[in-house]
Coordinates of C-alpha atoms in Angstrom, one line a residue:
Chain A
X1 CA -33.1 24.2 -4.8
X2 CA -33.4 21.2 -7.1
X3 CA -31.8 18.9 -4.6
X4 CA -34.3 16.1 -5.1
X5 CA -32.7 14.1 -7.8
X6 CA -29.3 14.2 -6.4
X7 CA -30.5 12.9 -3.2
X8 CA -31.5 9.8 -4.8
X9 CA -28.0 9.5 -6.2
X10 CA -26.7 10.2 -2.7
X11 CA -28.8 7.4 -1.3
X12 CA -27.3 5.0 -3.7
X13 CA -23.9 6.4 -2.9
X14 CA -24.4 5.6 0.6
X15 CA -25.5 2.0 -0.3
X16 CA -22.2 1.6 -2.0
X17 CA -20.1 3.5 0.3
X18 CA -17.7 1.9 2.7
X19 CA -19.1 0.2 5.6
X20 CA -22.6 0.9 5.3
X21 CA -25.4 -1.7 5.5
X22 CA -28.8 -1.7 4.4
X23 CA -30.3 -1.8 7.8
X24 CA -28.5 1.3 8.8
X25 CA -29.4 2.8 5.5
X26 CA -33.1 2.7 6.2
X27 CA -32.9 4.3 9.6
X28 CA -30.5 6.9 8.4
X29 CA -32.5 8.0 5.4
X30 CA -35.7 8.1 7.5
X31 CA -33.9 10.2 10.0
X32 CA -32.6 12.5 7.2
X33 CA -35.8 13.0 5.5
X34 CA -37.4 14.1 8.7
X35 CA -34.9 16.8 9.1
X36 CA -35.0 20.1 7.2
X37 CA -33.0 19.8 4.0
X38 CA -29.3 19.8 4.9
X39 CA -26.5 21.4 3.1
X40 CA -24.3 18.9 1.8
X41 CA -27.1 16.4 2.0
X42 CA -25.7 14.4 -1.0
X43 CA -22.6 13.6 0.7
X44 CA -22.4 10.1 2.4
X45 CA -20.4 10.1 5.5
X46 CA -18.8 7.1 7.1
X47 CA -16.3 7.2 9.8
X48 CA -13.9 4.8 11.3
X49 CA -12.4 5.0 14.7
X50 CA -9.1 3.7 14.3
X51 CA -8.3 2.3 17.7
X52 CA -8.8 -0.8 19.8
X53 CA -12.4 0.1 19.9
X54 CA -14.1 3.1 21.2
X55 CA -12.9 4.2 24.4
X56 CA -15.7 5.3 26.7
X57 CA -16.7 8.7 25.9
X58 CA -15.4 8.4 22.3
X59 CA -19.0 8.8 21.0
X60 CA -19.4 11.8 23.1
X61 CA -16.3 13.3 21.8
X62 CA -17.5 12.5 18.2
X63 CA -20.8 14.3 18.8
X64 CA -18.7 17.2 20.1
X65 CA -16.7 17.2 17.1
X66 CA -19.6 17.4 14.8
X67 CA -21.5 19.5 17.3
X68 CA -24.7 18.1 16.4
X69 CA -27.6 17.4 18.5
X70 CA -28.0 13.7 19.4
X71 CA -31.0 13.4 17.1
X72 CA -29.1 14.7 14.1
X73 CA -26.9 11.9 13.7
X74 CA -27.4 8.3 13.9
X75 CA -24.3 6.6 15.1
X76 CA -24.1 3.1 14.5
X77 CA -21.3 1.0 16.2
X78 CA -20.2 -2.0 14.1
X79 CA -18.2 -4.6 16.0
X80 CA -17.4 -1.8 18.3
X81 CA -15.0 -0.1 15.8
X82 CA -17.0 1.4 13.0
X83 CA -19.1 4.5 13.3
X84 CA -21.3 5.6 10.4
X85 CA -23.7 8.4 10.6
X86 CA -25.3 11.2 8.5
X87 CA -24.5 14.6 9.5
X88 CA -25.0 18.1 8.5
X89 CA -21.5 18.9 7.3
X90 CA -22.1 22.6 7.4
X91 CA -22.1 22.3 11.2
X92 CA -19.0 20.3 11.0
X93 CA -17.3 23.2 9.4
X94 CA -18.5 25.5 12.0
X95 CA -18.2 23.8 15.0
X96 CA -15.1 21.8 15.3
X97 CA -14.2 22.1 19.0
X98 CA -11.1 23.5 20.2
X99 CA -8.3 21.1 20.3
X100 CA -8.0 21.5 24.0
X101 CA -11.5 20.1 24.6
X102 CA -10.6 16.9 22.6
X103 CA -7.4 16.5 24.4
X104 CA -9.1 16.8 27.8
X105 CA -11.6 14.1 27.3
X106 CA -11.1 10.5 26.8
X107 CA -8.2 10.1 24.6
X108 CA -9.6 10.5 21.2
X109 CA -8.5 7.9 18.6
X110 CA -6.9 8.8 15.4
X111 CA -10.0 9.6 13.7
X112 CA -10.7 9.7 10.1
X113 CA -14.0 11.0 8.5
X114 CA -14.7 10.1 5.0
X115 CA -16.7 12.4 2.8
X116 CA -17.9 11.0 -0.3
X117 CA -19.9 12.4 -3.0
X118 CA -21.8 10.9 -5.9
X119 CA -19.0 11.5 -8.2
X120 CA -16.8 9.3 -6.1
X121 CA -14.7 12.1 -5.1
X122 CA -13.4 11.4 -1.6
X123 CA -12.3 13.7 1.1
X124 CA -10.9 12.8 4.3
X125 CA -10.8 14.8 7.4
X126 CA -8.1 13.3 9.6
X127 CA -7.4 13.8 13.2
X128 CA -4.1 12.6 14.6
X129 CA -2.5 13.1 17.9
X130 CA 1.1 14.3 17.5
X131 CA 3.2 15.1 20.3
X132 CA 0.2 15.8 22.6
X133 CA -1.4 17.9 20.0
X134 CA -4.2 17.0 18.0
X135 CA -3.8 17.9 14.5
X136 CA -6.6 17.9 11.9
X137 CA -6.1 17.8 8.1
X138 CA -7.9 17.3 5.2
X139 CA -6.7 15.0 2.4
X140 CA -8.3 14.6 -1.0
X141 CA -8.5 11.2 -2.5
X142 CA -10.0 12.4 -5.7
X143 CA -8.7 10.2 -8.6
X144 CA -9.3 12.6 -11.0
X145 CA -8.1 16.2 -10.2
X146 CA -4.6 16.9 -9.4
X147 CA -3.9 18.5 -6.1
X148 CA -3.5 22.0 -7.6
X149 CA -7.1 21.7 -8.7
X150 CA -8.6 21.1 -5.3
X151 CA -10.1 24.5 -5.3
X152 CA -12.0 23.5 -8.5
X153 CA -13.2 20.2 -6.9
X154 CA -14.9 22.3 -4.2
X155 CA -16.7 24.4 -6.6
X156 CA -18.0 21.6 -8.4
X157 CA -19.0 19.0 -5.8
X158 CA -21.8 19.1 -3.3
X159 CA -19.2 20.3 -0.7
X160 CA -19.6 23.7 -2.4
X161 CA -22.9 23.8 -1.0
X162 CA -21.2 25.1 2.1
X163 CA -21.0 28.3 0.3
X164 CA -22.8 30.8 2.5
X165 CA -25.2 32.2 -0.1
X166 CA -26.6 28.8 -0.6
X167 CA -27.0 28.1 3.1
X168 CA -29.0 31.3 3.3
X169 CA -31.2 30.3 0.5
X170 CA -32.0 27.0 2.0
X171 CA -32.4 27.7 5.5
X172 CA -32.6 31.4 6.2
X173 CA -33.7 31.1 9.7
X174 CA -30.8 29.0 10.7
X175 CA -28.5 30.6 13.2
X176 CA -25.1 30.3 12.1
X177 CA -21.9 31.5 13.5
X178 CA -20.2 31.5 10.2
X179 CA -22.5 33.9 8.6
X180 CA -20.3 36.7 9.1
X181 CA -17.5 35.3 7.0
X182 CA -19.5 34.8 3.9
X183 CA -16.9 35.9 1.3
X184 CA -14.8 32.9 2.2
X185 CA -13.5 30.7 -0.6
X186 CA -14.0 27.1 -1.2
X187 CA -10.4 26.6 -0.5
X188 CA -10.9 27.2 3.1
X189 CA -13.1 24.3 3.5
X190 CA -10.1 22.1 2.8
X191 CA -7.6 23.8 5.0
X192 CA -7.5 21.7 7.9
X193 CA -5.7 24.2 10.2
X194 CA -8.7 26.4 10.2
X195 CA -10.4 23.8 12.2
X196 CA -8.1 23.2 14.9
X197 CA -7.9 26.8 15.7
X198 CA -11.5 27.5 15.8
X199 CA -13.5 29.2 17.0
X200 CA -11.4 32.0 15.6
X201 CA -11.1 31.2 11.9
X202 CA -7.6 30.9 10.6
X203 CA -6.9 32.6 7.4
X204 CA -7.6 30.6 4.2
X205 CA -4.7 28.4 3.6
X206 CA -3.6 26.2 0.7
X207 CA -5.1 22.7 0.9
X208 CA -3.0 20.5 3.0
X209 CA -2.6 17.4 1.1
X210 CA -0.9 15.4 3.8
X211 CA -2.4 11.8 4.0
X212 CA -1.8 10.9 7.5
X213 CA -4.2 8.4 8.7
X214 CA -2.2 7.6 12.0
X215 CA -3.2 4.3 11.1
X216 CA -0.2 2.3 11.7
X217 CA -1.9 0.3 14.3
X218 CA -5.3 0.4 12.7
X219 CA -7.8 -2.3 13.0
X220 CA -10.3 -3.6 10.5
X221 CA -14.0 -2.8 11.2
X222 CA -14.5 -6.5 11.6
X223 CA -12.5 -6.7 14.7
X224 CA -9.3 -8.2 13.4
X225 CA -6.2 -6.8 12.0
X226 CA -6.0 -7.7 8.3
X227 CA -2.4 -7.3 8.4
X228 CA -2.0 -10.1 10.7
X229 CA -1.3 -13.7 9.9
X230 CA -4.3 -15.8 9.0
X231 CA -5.7 -17.7 11.9
X232 CA -5.1 -21.3 12.4
X233 CA -8.7 -22.1 11.6
X234 CA -8.6 -20.4 8.2
X235 CA -5.4 -22.3 7.3
X236 CA -7.0 -25.5 8.4
X237 CA -10.0 -24.8 6.2
X238 CA -7.6 -24.4 3.3
X239 CA -5.9 -27.6 4.1
X240 CA -9.1 -29.2 4.1
X241 CA -9.4 -27.9 0.4
X242 CA -6.2 -29.5 -0.4
X243 CA -4.1 -26.3 -0.4
X244 CA -1.0 -26.4 1.7
X245 CA 0.9 -23.9 -0.2
X246 CA 2.1 -23.7 -3.7
X247 CA 5.1 -23.4 -5.8
X248 CA 5.8 -21.9 -9.3
X249 CA 9.0 -21.7 -11.2
X250 CA 9.0 -18.8 -13.7
X251 CA 10.6 -19.5 -16.9
X252 CA 12.7 -16.3 -16.4
X253 CA 14.0 -17.1 -12.9
X254 CA 16.0 -19.9 -11.6
X255 CA 14.1 -20.5 -8.4
X256 CA 10.6 -21.3 -7.5
X257 CA 8.5 -19.0 -5.8
X258 CA 6.9 -20.7 -3.0
X259 CA 3.6 -20.0 -1.2
X260 CA 3.2 -21.2 2.4
X261 CA -0.1 -21.9 3.8
X262 CA -0.1 -18.8 5.8
X263 CA 0.5 -16.9 2.5
X264 CA -2.4 -18.5 0.7
X265 CA -4.5 -17.8 3.8
X266 CA -4.3 -14.2 3.0
X267 CA -6.6 -14.8 0.0
X268 CA -9.4 -15.5 2.3
X269 CA -11.6 -12.5 2.4
X270 CA -10.5 -9.7 4.9
X271 CA -6.9 -10.3 4.9
X272 CA -4.3 -8.0 3.3
X273 CA -2.4 -9.5 0.4
X274 CA 1.3 -9.8 1.0
X275 CA 4.4 -9.5 -1.2
X276 CA 4.6 -13.4 -1.7
X277 CA 1.1 -13.4 -3.3
X278 CA 1.8 -10.5 -5.5
X279 CA 5.1 -11.9 -6.7
X280 CA 3.7 -15.4 -7.2
X281 CA 0.7 -14.2 -9.4
X282 CA 2.7 -11.6 -11.2
X283 CA 5.2 -14.4 -12.3
X284 CA 2.3 -16.8 -13.2
X285 CA 0.6 -14.2 -15.3
X286 CA 3.7 -12.9 -16.9
X287 CA 4.6 -16.5 -18.2
X288 CA 0.9 -17.2 -19.1
X289 CA 0.3 -13.9 -21.0
X290 CA 3.3 -11.7 -20.9
X291 CA 5.0 -12.9 -24.0
X292 CA 2.3 -13.9 -26.2
X293 CA 2.8 -10.8 -28.5
X294 CA 6.4 -10.2 -28.9
X295 CA 5.8 -6.6 -29.9
X296 CA 4.1 -6.0 -26.6
X297 CA 6.2 -8.0 -24.2
X298 CA 5.9 -7.3 -20.5
X299 CA 8.2 -7.5 -17.5
X300 CA 6.7 -7.5 -13.9
X301 CA 9.2 -6.2 -11.3
X302 CA 9.2 -7.9 -7.9
X303 CA 7.6 -6.0 -5.1
X304 CA 11.0 -5.4 -3.5
X305 CA 12.5 -3.6 -6.4
X306 CA 10.7 -0.4 -5.8
X307 CA 11.1 -0.5 -2.0
X308 CA 14.8 -1.0 -2.2
X309 CA 15.2 1.6 -5.0
X310 CA 13.4 4.1 -3.1
X311 CA 16.0 4.0 -0.2
X312 CA 18.6 6.5 -0.2
X313 CA 21.2 5.6 -2.7
X314 CA 19.4 2.3 -2.9
X315 CA 19.8 2.0 -6.6
X316 CA 23.5 2.3 -6.3
X317 CA 23.6 -1.0 -4.4
X318 CA 21.3 -2.7 -6.8
X319 CA 23.6 -3.5 -9.7
X320 CA 22.8 -7.3 -9.4
X321 CA 19.2 -6.6 -9.3
X322 CA 19.3 -4.2 -12.4
X323 CA 21.4 -6.7 -14.4
X324 CA 18.5 -9.2 -14.3
X325 CA 15.9 -6.8 -15.6
X326 CA 15.3 -7.5 -19.3
X327 CA 15.9 -4.5 -21.2
X328 CA 13.9 -5.1 -24.3
X329 CA 10.3 -5.1 -22.9
X330 CA 7.7 -2.7 -24.1
X331 CA 5.7 -2.7 -20.8
X332 CA 7.2 -2.6 -17.3
X333 CA 4.9 -3.2 -14.5
X334 CA 6.0 -2.2 -11.0
X335 CA 4.0 -3.1 -7.9
X336 CA 4.5 -0.5 -5.4
X337 CA 4.3 -1.0 -1.7
X338 CA 3.4 1.9 0.6
X339 CA 2.8 1.1 4.1
X340 CA -0.3 -1.1 4.0
X341 CA -1.2 -0.3 0.5
X342 CA -0.5 -1.4 -3.0
X343 CA -0.3 0.6 -6.1
X344 CA 0.6 -0.4 -9.6
X345 CA 2.9 1.7 -11.8
X346 CA 3.2 0.8 -15.5
X347 CA 6.0 2.3 -17.7
X348 CA 5.9 2.1 -21.3
X349 CA 8.0 3.6 -24.0
X350 CA 11.4 2.2 -22.9
X351 CA 11.6 0.1 -26.0
X352 CA 11.3 3.1 -28.3
X353 CA 13.0 5.6 -26.1
X354 CA 15.7 6.6 -28.4
X355 CA 13.2 7.7 -31.0
X356 CA 10.2 8.9 -28.9
X357 CA 12.3 10.2 -25.9
X358 CA 9.3 9.9 -23.7
X359 CA 8.4 7.4 -21.0
X360 CA 4.8 7.1 -19.9
X361 CA 4.3 6.3 -16.2
X362 CA 0.7 5.1 -15.7
X363 CA -0.4 4.8 -12.0
X364 CA -3.3 2.7 -11.0
X365 CA -4.6 2.7 -7.5
X366 CA -7.9 1.3 -6.2
X367 CA -8.1 3.8 -3.6
X368 CA -7.6 6.7 -6.1
X369 CA -4.7 8.1 -4.2
X370 CA -2.4 7.8 -7.2
X371 CA -2.3 11.5 -7.8
X372 CA -1.0 12.1 -4.3
X373 CA 1.6 9.4 -4.6
X374 CA 2.7 10.4 -8.0
X375 CA 5.1 13.1 -6.9
X376 CA 6.9 10.6 -4.8
X377 CA 6.8 7.8 -7.3
X378 CA 8.0 9.7 -10.5
X379 CA 11.6 10.5 -9.3
X380 CA 12.2 6.8 -8.2
X381 CA 10.9 5.3 -11.4
X382 CA 12.9 7.8 -13.4
X383 CA 16.0 6.8 -11.5
X384 CA 15.3 3.1 -12.2
X385 CA 14.9 3.6 -15.8
X386 CA 18.0 5.9 -16.0
X387 CA 19.9 2.9 -14.5
X388 CA 18.3 0.6 -17.0
X389 CA 19.0 3.0 -19.8
X390 CA 22.6 3.2 -19.0
X391 CA 22.9 -0.5 -19.1
X392 CA 21.1 -0.6 -22.4
X393 CA 22.8 2.4 -24.1
X394 CA 26.1 3.0 -22.4
X395 CA 27.0 5.6 -24.9
X396 CA 23.8 7.6 -24.9
X397 CA 22.4 10.5 -22.6
X398 CA 19.3 9.8 -20.7
X399 CA 17.0 12.8 -21.0
X400 CA 13.6 11.5 -21.6
X401 CA 10.3 13.3 -20.8
X402 CA 8.3 11.5 -18.2
X403 CA 4.6 11.8 -18.7
X404 CA 2.5 10.7 -15.6
X405 CA -0.8 9.4 -16.3
X406 CA -3.3 8.6 -13.6
X407 CA -5.4 5.7 -14.7
X408 CA -9.1 5.6 -13.8
X409 CA -9.5 2.3 -12.2
X410 CA -12.2 0.2 -10.6
X411 CA -11.9 0.9 -6.9
X412 CA -12.2 -1.0 -3.9
X413 CA -15.4 -0.8 -1.8
X414 CA -13.8 -2.2 1.4
X415 CA -10.6 -1.6 3.4
X416 CA -8.6 -4.7 2.5
X417 CA -8.7 -5.6 -1.2
X418 CA -6.1 -3.2 -2.8
X419 CA -3.7 -6.1 -3.2
X420 CA -6.6 -8.1 -5.2
X421 CA -7.0 -5.1 -7.4
X422 CA -3.3 -4.8 -8.2
X423 CA -3.5 -8.4 -9.4
X424 CA -6.7 -7.6 -11.4
X425 CA -4.8 -4.7 -13.0
X426 CA -1.8 -6.8 -13.9
X427 CA -3.9 -9.5 -15.4
X428 CA -5.9 -7.1 -17.5
X429 CA -2.7 -5.3 -18.8
X430 CA -1.0 -8.6 -19.4
X431 CA -3.9 -10.1 -21.3
X432 CA -4.2 -7.3 -23.9
X433 CA -0.9 -5.3 -23.8
X434 CA -1.6 -4.0 -27.2
X435 CA -4.8 -2.3 -26.2
X436 CA -3.1 -0.8 -23.1
X437 CA -0.2 0.7 -25.0
X438 CA -2.5 2.0 -27.7
X439 CA -4.8 3.5 -25.2
X440 CA -1.9 5.3 -23.4
X441 CA -0.5 6.5 -26.6
X442 CA -3.9 7.8 -27.8
X443 CA -4.7 10.0 -24.9
X444 CA -1.8 11.2 -22.9
X445 CA -4.0 12.5 -20.1
X446 CA -6.4 10.9 -17.8
X447 CA -6.7 7.1 -18.9
X448 CA -10.1 5.7 -18.9
X449 CA -9.1 2.1 -19.5
X450 CA -11.7 -0.5 -20.2
X451 CA -11.0 -2.8 -17.2
X452 CA -13.6 -5.3 -18.5
X453 CA -12.2 -8.3 -16.5
X454 CA -12.5 -6.8 -13.3
X455 CA -15.6 -7.5 -11.3
X456 CA -16.8 -4.8 -9.0
X457 CA -20.1 -6.2 -8.1
X458 CA -19.3 -8.2 -5.0
X459 CA -18.2 -6.8 -1.6
X460 CA -14.9 -8.3 -1.8
X461 CA -12.7 -8.7 -4.9
X462 CA -12.7 -11.9 -6.7
X463 CA -10.4 -13.8 -4.4
X464 CA -11.7 -17.2 -5.3
X465 CA -10.2 -16.8 -8.8
X466 CA -6.8 -16.6 -7.3
X467 CA -7.3 -19.3 -4.9
X468 CA -8.1 -21.6 -7.8
X469 CA -5.0 -20.5 -9.5
X470 CA -3.0 -21.4 -6.3
X471 CA -4.6 -24.9 -6.3
X472 CA -3.2 -25.5 -9.7
X473 CA 0.3 -25.1 -8.4
X474 CA -0.4 -26.5 -5.0
X475 CA 2.4 -28.2 -3.3
X476 CA 1.7 -31.9 -3.1
X477 CA 1.8 -34.1 0.1
X478 CA 5.1 -35.8 -1.0
X479 CA 6.9 -32.4 -1.7
X480 CA 5.7 -31.4 1.9
X481 CA 7.2 -34.6 3.4
X482 CA 10.5 -34.0 1.7
X483 CA 10.6 -30.5 2.9
X484 CA 9.8 -31.6 6.5
X485 CA 12.5 -34.2 6.3
X486 CA 15.0 -31.7 5.3
X487 CA 14.3 -29.7 8.2
X488 CA 16.5 -31.9 10.3
X489 CA 20.0 -30.6 10.2
X490 CA 22.8 -29.8 12.4
X491 CA 22.7 -26.6 14.0
X492 CA 26.4 -26.6 13.8
X493 CA 26.3 -26.2 10.1
X494 CA 26.4 -22.5 10.5
X495 CA 28.6 -20.3 12.6
X496 CA 28.0 -16.7 13.3
X497 CA 31.2 -14.8 12.8
X498 CA 30.5 -11.2 13.6
X499 CA 27.9 -8.6 13.9
X500 CA 28.2 -4.9 13.0
X501 CA 25.7 -2.1 12.8
X502 CA 24.9 -0.6 9.6
X503 CA 25.3 3.1 9.3
X504 CA 22.2 4.6 7.5
X505 CA 23.0 5.4 3.9
X506 CA 26.2 3.7 4.1
X507 CA 27.0 1.7 1.1
X508 CA 27.2 -2.0 2.0
Chain B
X1 CA 34.3 -0.7 7.5
X2 CA 36.3 0.4 10.4
X3 CA 37.6 -1.8 12.9
X4 CA 35.7 -0.2 15.8
X5 CA 32.3 -0.8 14.3
X6 CA 32.7 -4.5 14.5
X7 CA 31.1 -6.1 17.5
X8 CA 32.8 -9.6 18.1
X9 CA 30.1 -12.1 18.9
X10 CA 32.4 -13.9 21.3
X11 CA 36.0 -14.2 22.0
X12 CA 36.6 -17.4 20.1
X13 CA 35.2 -15.9 16.9
X14 CA 36.7 -12.4 17.3
X15 CA 39.9 -13.7 16.1
X16 CA 38.6 -15.0 12.8
X17 CA 37.2 -11.6 11.6
X18 CA 38.4 -11.0 8.1
X19 CA 38.2 -12.7 4.9
X20 CA 41.5 -14.4 4.6
X21 CA 41.3 -16.7 7.5
X22 CA 42.3 -20.2 6.9
X23 CA 38.7 -21.4 7.5
X24 CA 37.2 -19.1 4.8
X25 CA 39.9 -20.1 2.4
X26 CA 38.6 -23.6 2.6
X27 CA 36.5 -24.0 -0.4
X28 CA 33.7 -26.0 1.4
X29 CA 33.1 -23.1 3.7
X30 CA 32.1 -19.6 3.0
X31 CA 31.2 -16.5 4.8
X32 CA 27.9 -14.7 3.9
X33 CA 26.7 -11.5 5.1
X34 CA 23.0 -10.8 6.1
X35 CA 21.8 -7.4 6.6
X36 CA 18.6 -5.5 7.2
X37 CA 18.9 -1.7 7.4
X38 CA 20.3 -1.9 10.8
X39 CA 22.4 -4.9 11.5
X40 CA 24.9 -6.8 9.5
X41 CA 25.7 -10.3 10.6
X42 CA 28.4 -12.6 9.2
X43 CA 27.9 -16.2 9.0
X44 CA 30.4 -18.9 8.1
X45 CA 28.4 -21.8 6.4
X46 CA 29.1 -24.8 4.4
X47 CA 28.3 -24.7 0.8
X48 CA 25.5 -27.2 1.1
X49 CA 23.8 -26.0 4.2
X50 CA 20.3 -24.8 3.6
X51 CA 20.3 -21.2 4.2
X52 CA 17.4 -21.5 6.5
X53 CA 20.1 -22.1 9.1
X54 CA 21.5 -18.7 8.3
X55 CA 17.9 -16.9 8.5
X56 CA 17.4 -18.6 11.9
X57 CA 20.7 -17.3 13.1
X58 CA 19.9 -13.8 11.9
X59 CA 16.4 -13.9 13.5
X60 CA 17.8 -15.1 16.7
X61 CA 20.5 -12.3 16.5
X62 CA 18.0 -9.5 15.7
X63 CA 14.9 -10.9 17.7
X64 CA 12.8 -10.7 14.5
X65 CA 10.2 -13.3 13.5
X66 CA 11.4 -15.2 10.5
X67 CA 7.9 -15.1 9.1
X68 CA 8.1 -11.3 8.9
X69 CA 11.4 -11.2 7.0
X70 CA 12.2 -11.9 3.3
X71 CA 15.8 -12.9 2.4
X72 CA 16.9 -11.8 -1.0
X73 CA 20.1 -12.4 -3.0
X74 CA 20.8 -10.3 -6.0
X75 CA 17.1 -9.3 -6.0
X76 CA 15.6 -12.6 -5.9
X77 CA 13.8 -14.2 -2.9
X78 CA 15.7 -17.1 -1.4
X79 CA 13.8 -20.1 -0.4
X80 CA 14.6 -21.8 2.7
X81 CA 16.1 -24.8 1.2
X82 CA 18.4 -23.0 -1.2
X83 CA 22.1 -23.4 -0.4
X84 CA 25.1 -21.2 -1.1
X85 CA 25.9 -23.8 -3.8
X86 CA 22.5 -23.7 -5.4
X87 CA 22.8 -19.9 -5.6
X88 CA 26.4 -19.8 -6.7
X89 CA 27.2 -17.6 -3.9
X90 CA 30.6 -16.4 -3.4
X91 CA 32.5 -15.5 -0.2
X92 CA 31.4 -12.2 1.4
X93 CA 28.2 -12.2 -0.7
X94 CA 25.3 -10.2 0.8
X95 CA 21.8 -11.4 1.6
X96 CA 19.4 -8.7 2.1
X97 CA 16.7 -9.0 4.8
X98 CA 13.6 -7.1 3.9
X99 CA 10.3 -6.8 5.8
X100 CA 7.2 -8.6 4.8
X101 CA 5.0 -6.2 2.7
X102 CA 1.3 -6.4 3.2
X103 CA -1.3 -4.0 1.8
X104 CA -5.0 -3.5 1.8
X105 CA -5.9 0.1 2.5
X106 CA -3.9 2.5 4.4
X107 CA -1.1 4.7 3.0
X108 CA 1.2 6.9 4.8
X109 CA 3.1 9.4 2.9
X110 CA 6.9 9.5 3.2

């Protein structure tokens, strides 16, 4: 088979793939070349054990999961949390052990295996423990195909080399337990259930597109939790650079948005960005670029807006929020916060909604999960704009078509930078809103925007750029002193009157 | 809100529950509500008191860390040194307490 050229592509893919280092790469490729050619050889695999560190025996469990001989995989621990290896994925498919086995051993962590091919299509095999049962599920992170097309992805990507006829062609002598079910479809490779029920194969099922990383308490591969507050040392470093915090008052708002030193510290590499930073920069950029072209003016929602609107009957309680949204803008940007992830939604067409009767919802996501999220985001965005429409045209009926577009975006090559990418997207759209609107209107399908200002060369996003903007609005020493002096106040200034429990979904 | 949902903080304050007490009629004082999705706490404050005091009171009551909460009034973040006066707050106005949002990688559906 003409696998040679694609192997090169694969190798580069590995270099660029998450969590892989050149040293490992060398040993891995050597290891790989000495093996007979593997099916699925042009997938790079990396894996995170999402736990406090590998429990004793986790490695064993892992080998069991993959059911590979110890020489077939090259497991590298990185700061005790990262595992990366090359593997023959055909045997993954065949030999996922019975879930009882996994439960008996040392407690396996929530495990996620990332499969990535040269086309940057990403699949995750997730293991999560739910009520004493280990569940496996596949999730697709393809930024291109819609969930319904998963089957097609399978037939196009190297994962399809799992097809039985090809295995036979490549390695006819291989003893394989799965030979007897050769007519299986590609679809089955994605159905997680069939794994947990092995050795008896389950019937092919529709792909399960549940992204459940069980990663609520996940840790970064670097041995720290990037969601944590920045350390004292990193804040001290910032203070040495003269950054104690920052303050910016938007022209459209009464009050300043303030950044504390701990917020700014999140701009250092490896930290997650928080709401304060996203709101701060979106206001700075909105004022700087947002209104330079009155035909393409832009409004950026605060990060809380979507979160509140998503809640049950949330929008009904948000009259005061809605009244502050300018109704005459041509682009609305909505930063969306899911658990530990940022996505950017853009809505255009609201200014011409009476004539065009169409709203375009453009989703940009640095992990490529926008297609998965779209189903959840669309109704919320529609509700938001229904409310805005009622404010703008009290006598009209809201019935536009909402057209969802998944933007093809530069993606993050690490596990912490999606906030930085959101800011990059916001800047890029704000700098040239006309181009953005025209491109969206031109092709109402997959949007391949020219994100020319976004650098994807370095390991981490261009965080320095944002630090220097903070520096521009940094809080001065005097302001800090004033703030400190106002700390003193009588605790008797307030009095707690009563406490009551809020019933869920109750209108407040 | 029915009467049985109210949990009086202490005996002294229990009798002041309601909007039309003489204290809240005083124009220097007003009552604000702070609510996360579970608890709603009423505070009586002076109009020129920095709302940080209220946040502290709320965090003490709910046992949450102030750094992890965001307090919003009419959709806008309240800074610690804002006062009811600077925000033009009225009696019984609601302050919403939201959790800090951080994001880098992981996404959980739902």
